[in-house]
Amino acid sequence: NKLYPHIFEMIGKEKFASGKPAEVLLQLKPESARSDLSRPRLWAHDAPESTEIIRAFIKFELTPPIEALEKRVLWYASRSQEFRGAYRFSNSLDLLSRHAPEKAEPFLEAAINHSEESVRETGQEVRCRVAGIMPPFDKIYALYKNNPDVVYDEHQSVIAAISAINGQVGNGGFEQYLWNSTANEWPNHRAALESIDAKDHLVILDRVLNLFGKEGPPLDRNSRHTPLARVAKTQEKVLGECDSQWYAISENLERLKIEYALLHPESFRP
């Protein structure tokens, strides 16, 4: 309303009932509004209008003032509290990725490999949004929620398999994984890890599988329980080490899944 005194009158019109000033301005006065809304001061991290303006630029696919936007992203990235999952950081990084990917890439890399889970999620979501895909797990979960009997395609099956083994091991270690029926599909889980090139995870999984001999653990759950009890008793230390290594592994499984999904975007479209 500082830029246009009659902004609230314009918002009141029925066709602009959304009440978002930046969007209204861009529809009513596209050229002048685009110039006015590109003023660097409006893109500062503490500018109250900035979040709405960024959303409008994303919606209308407008080119932002790159230098001001880069400074904004840098401000958030350099402050841990604001960086952690900040909605403003996410939108800013999204817009920068669309129009200056070479400038956004270092920030995306830092976010995706950050120690904080919420920051990693921010980087992963932005990378997927810019590529026009859903985060891999979100896609398979949405399909499952819509139809529990869903049949995943080849690439969705890879993500589903990795999510299955990682969820089981993460929840109760390899002993729980092997006890439950989930491990009936261990050959598919191993193949899925190979598909996304999760080398470090494969080393740990193979160490566990080899405890059962050359053929690995039985594929039938009931047949697996007796040899599992033997392994759990005689190789308790090894299983514990493998659990700890899996939890502490530096290889970023989420990043590998996203990189895989980016190679097969048609399987992960919204």
XYZ file of N, CA and C in Angstrom:
810
model
N 0.812 -1.203 0.000
C 0.000 0.000 0.000
C 0.853 1.264 0.000
N 2.131 1.152 0.351
C 3.024 2.304 0.266
C 3.342 2.613 -1.187
N 3.399 1.546 -2.022
C 3.703 1.750 -3.429
C 2.485 2.273 -4.177
N 1.327 1.773 -3.814
C 0.085 2.161 -4.491
C -0.958 2.483 -3.421
N -1.294 3.753 -3.235
C -2.220 4.170 -2.167
C -3.564 3.463 -2.207
N -4.014 3.032 -3.397
C -5.342 2.452 -3.502
C -5.306 0.920 -3.550
N -4.241 0.344 -3.016
C -4.074 -1.096 -3.080
C -5.238 -1.840 -2.427
N -5.730 -1.367 -1.272
C -6.792 -2.091 -0.582
C -8.110 -1.990 -1.333
N -8.301 -0.881 -2.045
C -9.483 -0.769 -2.892
C -9.421 -1.797 -4.015
N -8.218 -1.990 -4.587
C -8.038 -2.963 -5.658
C -8.266 -4.381 -5.142
N -7.765 -4.641 -3.943
C -7.925 -5.972 -3.362
C -9.399 -6.286 -3.141
N -10.171 -5.265 -2.843
C -11.579 -5.454 -2.578
C -12.389 -5.894 -3.774
N -11.849 -5.725 -4.973
C -12.580 -6.145 -6.160
C -12.721 -7.671 -6.151
N -13.870 -8.130 -6.583
C -14.187 -9.553 -6.473
C -13.160 -10.445 -7.149
N -12.667 -10.034 -8.328
C -11.738 -10.900 -9.054
C -10.364 -10.972 -8.404
N -10.136 -10.115 -7.414
C -8.866 -10.155 -6.695
C -9.109 -10.474 -5.223
N -10.068 -11.342 -5.009
C -10.495 -11.636 -3.638
C -9.447 -12.370 -2.823
N -8.359 -12.826 -3.459
C -7.320 -13.528 -2.703
C -6.683 -12.613 -1.669
N -6.718 -11.312 -1.911
C -6.180 -10.362 -0.939
C -4.679 -10.357 -0.823
N -3.945 -10.781 -1.852
C -2.489 -10.780 -1.829
C -1.994 -9.599 -2.654
N -1.567 -8.531 -1.988
C -1.218 -7.290 -2.686
C -0.244 -7.454 -3.843
N 0.819 -8.216 -3.648
C 1.817 -8.357 -4.713
C 1.202 -8.988 -5.958
N 0.346 -9.992 -5.768
C -0.293 -10.643 -6.905
C -1.278 -9.703 -7.590
N -1.993 -8.926 -6.789
C -2.940 -7.964 -7.355
C -2.204 -6.947 -8.223
N -1.128 -6.420 -7.695
C -0.355 -5.422 -8.433
C 0.176 -5.992 -9.737
N 0.649 -7.224 -9.686
C 1.226 -7.833 -10.886
C 0.158 -8.108 -11.946
N -1.076 -8.273 -11.505
C -2.156 -8.476 -12.467
C -2.678 -7.154 -13.024
N -2.779 -6.137 -12.153
C -3.331 -4.857 -12.594
C -2.320 -3.995 -13.343
N -1.108 -3.975 -12.867
C -0.078 -3.121 -13.454
C 1.203 -3.935 -13.613
N 1.209 -4.934 -14.495
C 2.314 -5.898 -14.576
C 3.690 -5.288 -14.757
N 3.852 -4.334 -15.674
C 5.182 -3.795 -15.943
C 5.693 -2.919 -14.801
N 4.870 -1.950 -14.397
C 5.323 -1.049 -13.333
C 5.459 -1.788 -12.009
N 4.529 -2.703 -11.727
C 4.607 -3.456 -10.473
C 5.836 -4.343 -10.442
N 6.137 -4.945 -11.559
C 7.319 -5.816 -11.638
C 8.582 -5.031 -11.305
N 8.649 -3.799 -11.832
C 9.805 -2.942 -11.559
C 9.826 -2.515 -10.100
N 8.670 -2.091 -9.594
C 8.599 -1.625 -8.208
C 8.916 -2.748 -7.227
N 8.382 -3.931 -7.503
C 8.575 -5.057 -6.585
C 9.969 -5.658 -6.669
N 10.776 -5.191 -7.626
C 12.155 -5.669 -7.749
C 13.144 -4.784 -7.006
N 12.642 -3.774 -6.324
C 13.534 -2.896 -5.571
C 14.286 -3.710 -4.513
N 15.600 -3.597 -4.477
C 16.396 -4.417 -3.543
C 15.940 -4.338 -2.095
N 15.485 -3.161 -1.648
C 15.104 -3.032 -0.237
C 13.922 -3.945 0.120
N 13.085 -4.255 -0.873
C 11.939 -5.120 -0.615
C 12.333 -6.587 -0.503
N 13.575 -6.904 -0.853
C 14.043 -8.288 -0.822
C 14.966 -8.566 0.361
N 15.126 -7.572 1.210
C 15.953 -7.760 2.400
C 15.314 -8.781 3.329
N 16.135 -9.464 4.116
C 15.616 -10.530 4.971
C 14.569 -10.030 5.962
N 14.670 -8.733 6.348
C 13.748 -8.209 7.351
C 12.621 -7.378 6.746
N 12.505 -7.375 5.417
C 11.426 -6.624 4.776
C 10.113 -7.382 4.959
N 9.095 -6.770 5.577
C 7.844 -7.499 5.851
C 7.125 -7.986 4.602
N 7.363 -7.301 3.464
C 6.665 -7.683 2.228
C 7.376 -8.809 1.476
N 8.595 -9.126 1.885
C 9.471 -9.958 1.050
C 8.927 -11.357 0.777
N 8.386 -12.030 1.793
C 7.910 -13.395 1.594
C 6.790 -13.450 0.564
N 5.851 -12.513 0.667
C 4.742 -12.485 -0.279
C 5.228 -12.174 -1.691
N 6.181 -11.257 -1.798
C 6.715 -10.890 -3.114
C 7.396 -12.087 -3.761
N 8.167 -12.829 -2.984
C 8.859 -14.002 -3.516
C 7.858 -15.046 -4.002
N 6.804 -15.271 -3.223
C 5.771 -16.218 -3.652
C 5.134 -15.778 -4.969
N 4.913 -14.468 -5.103
C 4.301 -13.950 -6.329
C 5.234 -14.137 -7.521
N 6.527 -13.900 -7.321
C 7.485 -14.071 -8.415
C 7.573 -15.533 -8.841
N 7.457 -16.442 -7.884
C 7.447 -17.869 -8.223
C 6.178 -18.209 -9.005
N 5.047 -17.732 -8.506
C 3.763 -18.044 -9.130
C 3.703 -17.547 -10.573
N 4.176 -16.305 -10.809
C 4.080 -15.714 -12.144
C 5.338 -15.941 -12.984
N 6.272 -16.736 -12.438
C 7.498 -17.108 -13.151
C 8.260 -15.872 -13.630
N 8.446 -14.920 -12.714
C 9.145 -13.678 -13.031
C 10.603 -13.762 -12.606
N 11.466 -13.080 -13.323
C 12.885 -13.043 -12.980
C 13.112 -12.067 -11.839
N 13.696 -12.511 -10.746
C 13.908 -11.646 -9.578
C 15.206 -10.843 -9.706
N 15.419 -9.884 -8.824
C 16.711 -9.198 -8.758
C 17.732 -10.158 -8.137
N 18.524 -10.797 -8.968
C 19.378 -11.907 -8.533
C 20.324 -11.512 -7.401
N 20.961 -10.387 -7.519
C 21.937 -9.993 -6.494
C 21.265 -9.825 -5.134
N 20.107 -9.169 -5.113
C 19.397 -8.975 -3.850
C 18.910 -10.312 -3.293
N 18.449 -11.174 -4.166
C 17.966 -12.489 -3.737
C 19.107 -13.334 -3.193
N 20.260 -13.281 -3.862
C 21.418 -14.044 -3.392
C 21.843 -13.570 -2.004
N 21.813 -12.273 -1.769
C 22.169 -11.735 -0.457
C 21.184 -12.228 0.604
N 19.930 -12.313 0.218
C 18.902 -12.786 1.148
C 19.151 -14.254 1.532
N 19.415 -15.076 0.540
C 19.693 -16.490 0.797
C 20.933 -16.635 1.669
N 21.955 -15.862 1.365
C 23.193 -15.915 2.143
C 22.935 -15.534 3.594
N 22.085 -14.543 3.809
C 21.786 -14.110 5.175
C 21.181 -15.260 5.978
N 20.217 -15.955 5.391
C 19.591 -17.077 6.092
C 20.572 -18.230 6.294
N 21.348 -18.521 5.259
C 22.262 -19.659 5.329
C 23.368 -19.455 6.357
N 23.689 -18.198 6.654
C 24.792 -17.916 7.581
C 24.338 -17.846 9.034
N 23.050 -18.012 9.282
C 22.524 -17.936 10.641
C 21.750 -19.217 10.951
N 22.327 -20.024 11.808
C 21.808 -21.376 12.020
C 20.337 -21.390 12.434
N 19.925 -20.480 13.308
C 18.555 -20.527 13.793
C 17.553 -20.254 12.678
N 17.861 -19.231 11.854
C 16.963 -18.916 10.752
C 17.055 -19.948 9.645
N 18.222 -20.562 9.513
C 18.475 -21.523 8.437
C 17.661 -22.793 8.644
N 17.444 -23.181 9.880
C 16.813 -24.456 10.164
C 15.367 -24.489 9.685
N 15.161 -25.030 8.506
C 13.815 -25.239 8.009
C 13.015 -23.980 7.774
N 13.670 -22.808 7.738
C 12.937 -21.550 7.601
C 12.149 -21.518 6.299
N 10.869 -21.174 6.418
C 10.019 -21.084 5.229
C 10.537 -20.012 4.280
N 10.987 -18.920 4.835
C 11.517 -17.843 3.991
C 12.770 -18.296 3.251
N 13.610 -19.049 3.939
C 14.810 -19.553 3.281
C 14.434 -20.500 2.146
N 13.470 -21.354 2.384
C 13.044 -22.321 1.382
C 12.538 -21.627 0.127
N 11.650 -20.651 0.280
C 11.123 -19.930 -0.876
C 12.203 -19.159 -1.614
N 13.093 -18.545 -0.849
C 14.164 -17.757 -1.463
C 15.101 -18.654 -2.263
N 15.450 -19.781 -1.678
C 16.340 -20.719 -2.357
C 15.660 -21.313 -3.588
N 14.377 -21.568 -3.478
C 13.585 -22.067 -4.611
C 13.676 -21.096 -5.783
N 13.423 -19.822 -5.533
C 13.427 -18.818 -6.603
C 14.823 -18.641 -7.192
N 15.839 -18.641 -6.335
C 17.208 -18.501 -6.831
C 17.589 -19.698 -7.693
N 17.147 -20.891 -7.307
C 17.459 -22.109 -8.062
C 16.854 -22.072 -9.459
N 15.697 -21.451 -9.584
C 15.012 -21.399 -10.875
C 15.676 -20.427 -11.851
N 16.271 -19.355 -11.314
C 16.772 -18.303 -12.189
C 18.298 -18.150 -12.187
N 18.949 -18.686 -11.194
C 20.413 -18.624 -11.151
C 20.918 -19.900 -10.482
N 20.709 -21.053 -11.145
C 21.057 -22.337 -10.510
C 22.510 -22.437 -10.086
N 23.406 -21.808 -10.837
C 24.822 -21.878 -10.473
C 25.102 -21.166 -9.153
N 24.322 -20.119 -8.844
C 24.481 -19.409 -7.576
C 23.787 -20.151 -6.435
N 22.716 -20.849 -6.777
C 21.953 -21.568 -5.745
C 22.605 -22.887 -5.352
N 23.354 -23.496 -6.260
C 23.887 -24.840 -6.024
C 24.701 -24.967 -4.733
N 25.612 -24.040 -4.425
C 26.363 -24.182 -3.166
C 25.458 -24.189 -1.940
N 24.395 -23.375 -1.972
C 23.463 -23.347 -0.848
C 22.663 -24.645 -0.763
N 22.253 -25.174 -1.929
C 21.525 -26.438 -1.949
C 22.396 -27.565 -1.401
N 23.649 -27.593 -1.821
C 24.569 -28.628 -1.346
C 24.739 -28.545 0.164
N 24.900 -27.307 0.651
C 25.077 -27.122 2.091
C 23.834 -27.561 2.850
N 22.659 -27.242 2.308
C 21.413 -27.610 2.977
C 21.212 -29.120 2.978
N 21.420 -29.757 1.822
C 21.173 -31.190 1.697
C 22.124 -32.002 2.565
N 23.295 -31.471 2.847
C 24.278 -32.190 3.665
C 24.389 -31.628 5.084
N 23.450 -30.796 5.471
C 23.479 -30.165 6.791
C 23.237 -31.193 7.893
N 23.750 -30.912 9.082
C 23.588 -31.834 10.206
C 22.160 -31.842 10.743
N 21.434 -30.753 10.534
C 20.058 -30.661 11.010
C 19.090 -31.270 9.987
N 18.239 -32.180 10.445
C 17.313 -32.858 9.541
C 16.388 -31.876 8.831
N 15.904 -30.854 9.556
C 14.968 -29.910 8.950
C 15.619 -29.123 7.822
N 16.920 -28.845 7.962
C 17.627 -28.130 6.901
C 17.816 -29.036 5.696
N 18.151 -30.304 5.952
C 18.289 -31.260 4.854
C 16.977 -31.375 4.081
N 15.878 -31.439 4.835
C 14.575 -31.548 4.193
C 14.279 -30.326 3.328
N 14.676 -29.144 3.806
C 14.469 -27.923 3.027
C 15.200 -28.006 1.699
N 16.478 -28.386 1.742
C 17.257 -28.498 0.514
C 16.692 -29.536 -0.433
N 16.266 -30.656 0.122
C 15.718 -31.735 -0.712
C 14.418 -31.307 -1.373
N 13.557 -30.647 -0.614
C 12.270 -30.205 -1.155
C 12.461 -29.178 -2.274
N 13.403 -28.259 -2.058
C 13.646 -27.232 -3.076
C 14.170 -27.872 -4.358
N 15.134 -28.767 -4.223
C 15.689 -29.422 -5.418
C 14.597 -30.155 -6.194
N 13.703 -30.807 -5.480
C 12.613 -31.525 -6.143
C 11.621 -30.558 -6.782
N 11.240 -29.513 -6.071
C 10.268 -28.551 -6.611
C 10.762 -27.922 -7.904
N 12.022 -27.530 -7.899
C 12.590 -26.888 -9.081
C 12.596 -27.843 -10.269
N 12.799 -29.130 -9.992
C 12.808 -30.138 -11.063
C 11.405 -30.595 -11.455
N 10.401 -30.110 -10.740
C 9.029 -30.485 -11.074
C 8.633 -31.874 -10.614
N 9.296 -32.378 -9.562
C 8.949 -33.692 -9.028
C 8.642 -33.582 -7.545
N 8.016 -34.623 -7.015
C 7.779 -34.702 -5.579
C 8.990 -35.337 -4.906
N 9.246 -35.037 -3.638
C 10.258 -35.790 -2.920
C 9.932 -37.277 -3.045
N 10.895 -38.139 -3.333
C 10.618 -39.548 -3.658
C 9.709 -40.274 -2.679
N 10.000 -40.170 -1.378
C 9.166 -40.880 -0.418
C 7.756 -40.314 -0.393
N 7.628 -38.987 -0.525
C 6.295 -38.370 -0.541
C 5.457 -38.930 -1.686
N 6.107 -39.177 -2.815
C 5.387 -39.703 -3.977
C 4.855 -41.110 -3.706
N 5.706 -41.986 -3.210
C 5.243 -43.357 -2.993
C 4.229 -43.423 -1.858
N 4.388 -42.551 -0.857
C 3.414 -42.535 0.241
C 2.056 -42.041 -0.253
N 2.078 -41.019 -1.120
C 0.825 -40.501 -1.677
C 0.111 -41.572 -2.492
N 0.872 -42.341 -3.267
C 0.276 -43.418 -4.052
C -0.321 -44.489 -3.136
N 0.409 -44.836 -2.087
C -0.057 -45.860 -1.147
C -1.296 -45.386 -0.387
N -1.274 -44.118 0.033
C -2.410 -43.575 0.788
C -3.666 -43.571 -0.068
N -3.496 -43.302 -1.345
C -4.632 -43.281 -2.260
C -5.145 -44.696 -2.565
N -4.190 -45.662 -2.559
C -4.548 -47.046 -2.861
C -3.547 -47.984 -2.195
N -3.905 -48.579 -1.049
C -2.981 -49.472 -0.339
C -2.501 -50.660 -1.171
N -3.229 -50.984 -2.229
C -2.839 -52.104 -3.093
C -2.089 -51.626 -4.341
N -1.582 -50.423 -4.276
C -0.899 -49.838 -5.430
C 0.269 -50.716 -5.889
N 0.489 -50.763 -7.180
C 1.653 -51.443 -7.750
C 2.595 -50.356 -8.256
N 3.733 -50.229 -7.605
C 4.684 -49.199 -7.984
C 5.374 -49.557 -9.289
N 5.775 -48.535 -10.042
C 6.558 -48.822 -11.237
C 7.993 -49.142 -10.830
N 8.836 -49.421 -11.786
C 10.207 -49.870 -11.510
C 10.968 -48.908 -10.605
N 10.867 -47.627 -10.884
C 11.663 -46.644 -10.150
C 11.041 -46.301 -8.801
N 9.728 -46.273 -8.744
C 9.058 -46.078 -7.458
C 9.336 -47.257 -6.533
N 9.443 -48.462 -7.104
C 9.729 -49.656 -6.302
C 11.089 -49.573 -5.634
N 12.041 -48.945 -6.287
C 13.378 -48.771 -5.704
C 13.280 -47.924 -4.437
N 12.555 -46.825 -4.518
C 12.415 -45.934 -3.363
C 11.628 -46.622 -2.245
N 10.578 -47.352 -2.624
C 9.783 -48.063 -1.622
C 10.627 -49.107 -0.889
N 11.475 -49.804 -1.629
C 12.325 -50.845 -1.034
C 13.322 -50.242 -0.056
N 13.926 -49.140 -0.439
C 14.906 -48.489 0.439
C 14.227 -47.958 1.691
N 13.048 -47.390 1.521
C 12.308 -46.876 2.675
C 11.949 -48.015 3.631
N 11.646 -49.185 3.085
C 11.262 -50.333 3.911
C 12.424 -50.804 4.785
N 13.575 -51.020 4.175
C 14.702 -51.524 4.965
C 15.235 -50.461 5.917
N 15.290 -49.224 5.451
C 15.819 -48.165 6.312
C 14.896 -47.912 7.498
N 13.595 -48.026 7.275
C 12.651 -47.837 8.363
C 12.766 -48.925 9.415
N 12.904 -50.166 8.977
C 13.009 -51.287 9.908
C 14.323 -51.257 10.694
N 15.424 -51.068 9.978
C 16.728 -51.040 10.658
C 16.808 -49.821 11.568
N 16.287 -48.698 11.096
C 16.325 -47.483 11.911
C 15.491 -47.594 13.169
N 14.443 -48.403 13.120
C 13.540 -48.531 14.263
C 14.026 -49.548 15.290
N 14.580 -50.681 14.809
C 14.942 -51.720 15.773
C 16.171 -52.526 15.416
N 16.966 -52.022 14.487
C 18.194 -52.714 14.126
C 17.959 -53.856 13.152
N 19.037 -54.530 12.780
C 18.949 -55.607 11.790
C 18.198 -56.826 12.327
N 18.258 -57.034 13.635
C 17.541 -58.189 14.189
C 16.041 -58.021 13.982
N 15.526 -56.820 14.220
C 14.094 -56.581 13.977
C 13.781 -56.721 12.487
N 14.624 -56.142 11.654
C 14.416 -56.220 10.206
C 14.307 -57.675 9.745
N 15.231 -58.504 10.218
C 15.264 -59.902 9.779
C 14.164 -60.746 10.414
N 13.684 -60.344 11.572
C 12.612 -61.073 12.230
C 11.288 -60.863 11.508
N 11.078 -59.654 11.027
C 9.798 -59.315 10.409
C 9.725 -59.762 8.951
N 8.517 -59.777 8.438
C 8.307 -60.224 7.056
C 8.920 -59.280 6.031
N 9.248 -58.069 6.444
C 9.889 -57.110 5.522
C 11.113 -57.723 4.869
N 11.889 -58.478 5.636
C 13.131 -59.045 5.129
C 12.907 -60.181 4.139
N 11.657 -60.595 3.915
C 11.396 -61.567 2.846
C 11.836 -61.006 1.497
N 11.913 -59.688 1.434
C 12.288 -59.004 0.191
C 13.731 -58.495 0.216
N 14.571 -59.099 1.062
C 15.919 -58.535 1.189
C 16.691 -58.490 -0.131
N 16.524 -59.444 -1.062
C 17.242 -59.301 -2.333
C 16.832 -58.021 -3.093
N 15.535 -57.673 -3.013
C 15.074 -56.439 -3.655
C 15.604 -55.211 -2.936
N 15.708 -55.296 -1.627
C 16.249 -54.174 -0.862
C 17.716 -53.951 -1.212
N 18.447 -55.042 -1.316
C 19.856 -54.924 -1.684
C 20.003 -54.344 -3.092
N 19.185 -54.840 -4.018
C 19.243 -54.350 -5.404
C 18.891 -52.865 -5.472
N 17.957 -52.441 -4.625
C 17.564 -51.033 -4.607
C 18.716 -50.146 -4.141
N 19.428 -50.598 -3.124
C 20.594 -49.838 -2.656
C 21.651 -49.744 -3.753
N 21.799 -50.814 -4.519
C 22.715 -50.778 -5.659
C 22.252 -49.777 -6.715
N 20.938 -49.708 -6.915
C 20.387 -48.826 -7.937
C 20.679 -47.365 -7.663
N 20.708 -46.980 -6.393
C 20.979 -45.580 -6.069
C 22.448 -45.363 -5.694
N 23.248 -46.413 -5.837
C 24.692 -46.341 -5.583
C 25.018 -46.027 -4.119
N 24.268 -46.665 -3.218
C 24.504 -46.481 -1.785
C 25.578 -47.465 -1.327
N 26.803 -47.216 -1.711
C 27.910 -48.164 -1.489
C 28.147 -48.464 -0.014
N 28.126 -47.445 0.813
C 28.426 -47.655 2.232
C 27.337 -48.480 2.916
N 26.094 -48.225 2.558
C 25.000 -49.014 3.122
C 25.085 -50.476 2.656
N 25.491 -50.660 1.420
C 25.628 -52.019 0.889
C 26.682 -52.820 1.637
N 27.779 -52.188 1.976
C 28.848 -52.871 2.708
C 28.313 -53.399 4.039
N 27.546 -52.585 4.729
C 27.004 -52.990 6.026
C 25.969 -54.101 5.856
N 25.071 -53.930 4.885
C 24.046 -54.950 4.659
C 24.677 -56.288 4.289
N 25.673 -56.268 3.422
C 26.327 -57.519 3.018
C 27.000 -58.201 4.193
N 27.542 -57.422 5.091
C 28.178 -58.010 6.272
C 27.144 -58.786 7.093
N 25.951 -58.236 7.214
C 24.880 -58.910 7.950
C 24.407 -60.147 7.190
N 24.178 -60.017 5.908
C 23.680 -61.145 5.108
C 24.657 -62.305 5.120
N 25.939 -62.004 5.114
C 26.968 -63.059 5.081
C 27.014 -63.874 6.367
N 26.436 -63.350 7.437
C 26.382 -64.113 8.687
C 25.531 -65.373 8.533
N 24.704 -65.403 7.489
C 23.810 -66.537 7.257
C 24.364 -67.503 6.207
N 25.590 -67.286 5.796
C 26.178 -68.169 4.802
C 26.068 -67.612 3.396
N 26.533 -68.373 2.453
C 26.643 -67.943 1.059
C 25.302 -67.523 0.458
N 24.224 -68.215 0.817
C 22.901 -67.941 0.232
C 22.165 -66.812 0.938
N 22.712 -66.352 2.055
C 22.025 -65.315 2.804
C 20.871 -65.884 3.613
N 20.129 -65.065 4.315
C 19.024 -65.559 5.143
C 17.869 -66.088 4.296
N 17.114 -67.067 4.807
C 15.952 -67.589 4.078
C 14.962 -66.476 3.745
N 14.288 -66.604 2.621
C 13.335 -65.587 2.198
C 11.991 -65.717 2.911
N 11.731 -66.887 3.465
C 10.492 -67.095 4.213
C 10.708 -66.723 5.677
N 9.782 -65.936 6.217
C 9.948 -65.438 7.571
C 10.065 -66.561 8.593
N 9.168 -67.534 8.545
C 9.187 -68.622 9.526
C 10.468 -69.442 9.428
N 10.943 -69.649 8.208
C 12.182 -70.417 8.016
C 13.395 -69.621 8.473
N 13.245 -68.327 8.556
C 14.376 -67.455 8.910
C 14.566 -67.341 10.417
N 13.531 -67.608 11.192
C 13.602 -67.359 12.620
C 14.640 -68.213 13.338
N 14.763 -69.492 12.977
C 15.735 -70.359 13.657
C 17.168 -69.929 13.370
N 17.576 -69.761 12.111
C 18.936 -69.283 11.872
C 19.173 -67.872 12.426
N 18.131 -67.066 12.464
C 18.291 -65.723 13.034
C 18.596 -65.811 14.522
N 17.913 -66.699 15.218
C 18.170 -66.865 16.658
C 19.614 -67.293 16.893
N 20.113 -68.180 16.019
C 21.514 -68.625 16.145
C 22.469 -67.455 15.910
N 22.217 -66.699 14.853
C 23.093 -65.556 14.532
C 23.037 -64.505 15.638
N 21.838 -64.231 16.136
C 21.690 -63.221 17.183
C 22.455 -63.602 18.444
N 22.559 -64.919 18.691
C 23.257 -65.390 19.891
C 24.763 -65.436 19.693
N 25.209 -65.922 18.531
C 26.648 -66.111 18.318
C 27.332 -64.891 17.699
N 26.539 -64.018 17.060
C 27.122 -62.853 16.386
C 26.516 -61.545 16.907
N 26.167 -61.570 18.173
C 25.517 -60.388 18.764
C 26.366 -59.129 18.598
N 27.682 -59.258 18.806
C 28.566 -58.099 18.697
C 28.587 -57.550 17.279
N 28.650 -58.459 16.296
C 28.686 -58.029 14.893
C 27.393 -57.310 14.512
N 26.254 -57.885 14.913
C 24.969 -57.248 14.619
C 24.889 -55.856 15.245
N 25.375 -55.757 16.475
C 25.375 -54.455 17.155
C 26.248 -53.441 16.438
N 27.412 -53.907 15.973
C 28.305 -53.016 15.232
C 27.650 -52.541 13.931
N 26.976 -53.462 13.271
C 26.311 -53.107 12.002
C 25.172 -52.116 12.230
N 24.441 -52.308 13.323
C 23.390 -51.348 13.668
C 23.988 -49.951 13.851
N 25.039 -49.887 14.657
C 25.666 -48.594 14.957
C 26.226 -47.945 13.705
N 26.833 -48.744 12.846
C 27.394 -48.203 11.611
C 26.297 -47.670 10.693
N 25.191 -48.387 10.629
C 24.068 -47.951 9.775
C 23.516 -46.606 10.259
N 23.382 -46.469 11.612
C 22.837 -45.231 12.168
C 23.789 -44.051 11.959
N 25.091 -44.338 12.050
C 26.078 -43.258 12.032
C 26.638 -42.967 10.647
N 26.208 -43.705 9.662
C 26.806 -43.607 8.336
C 26.705 -42.184 7.771
N 27.778 -41.746 7.148
C 27.811 -40.378 6.614
C 27.170 -40.288 5.231
N 27.033 -41.424 4.566
C 26.413 -41.435 3.241
C 24.966 -40.968 3.351
N 24.609 -39.959 2.583
C 23.290 -39.349 2.680
C 22.289 -40.119 1.817
N 21.520 -40.976 2.458
C 20.584 -41.830 1.727
C 19.487 -41.004 1.049
N 19.006 -39.961 1.728
C 17.962 -39.125 1.140
C 18.455 -38.422 -0.110
N 19.677 -37.963 -0.054
C 20.243 -37.293 -1.225
C 20.355 -38.268 -2.396
N 20.798 -39.471 -2.118
C 20.926 -40.467 -3.184
C 19.572 -40.811 -3.785
N 18.543 -40.865 -2.953
C 17.207 -41.143 -3.468
C 16.719 -40.014 -4.376
N 17.011 -38.788 -3.981
C 16.607 -37.649 -4.817
C 17.358 -37.652 -6.137
N 18.645 -37.930 -6.086
C 19.423 -37.975 -7.327
C 18.892 -39.060 -8.254
N 18.465 -40.164 -7.661
C 17.878 -41.242 -8.461
C 16.555 -40.775 -9.077
N 15.725 -40.130 -8.267
C 14.431 -39.644 -8.764
C 14.617 -38.614 -9.867
N 15.637 -37.787 -9.776
C 15.892 -36.779 -10.805
C 16.277 -37.425 -12.137
N 16.820 -38.637 -12.062
C 17.152 -39.367 -13.298
C 15.917 -40.001 -13.927
N 14.845 -40.135 -13.126
C 13.615 -40.782 -13.594
C 12.410 -39.914 -13.213
N 12.388 -38.681 -13.665
C 11.367 -37.723 -13.200
C 9.934 -38.138 -13.468
N 9.685 -38.856 -14.558
C 8.308 -39.202 -14.884
C 7.644 -40.078 -13.821
N 8.459 -40.798 -13.057
C 7.904 -41.650 -12.009
C 7.570 -40.880 -10.740
N 7.991 -39.609 -10.685
C 7.829 -38.849 -9.430
C 7.154 -37.505 -9.640
N 6.440 -37.366 -10.761
C 5.674 -36.138 -10.987
C 4.519 -36.048 -9.975
N 4.122 -34.836 -9.602
C 2.969 -34.683 -8.677
C 1.695 -35.308 -9.266
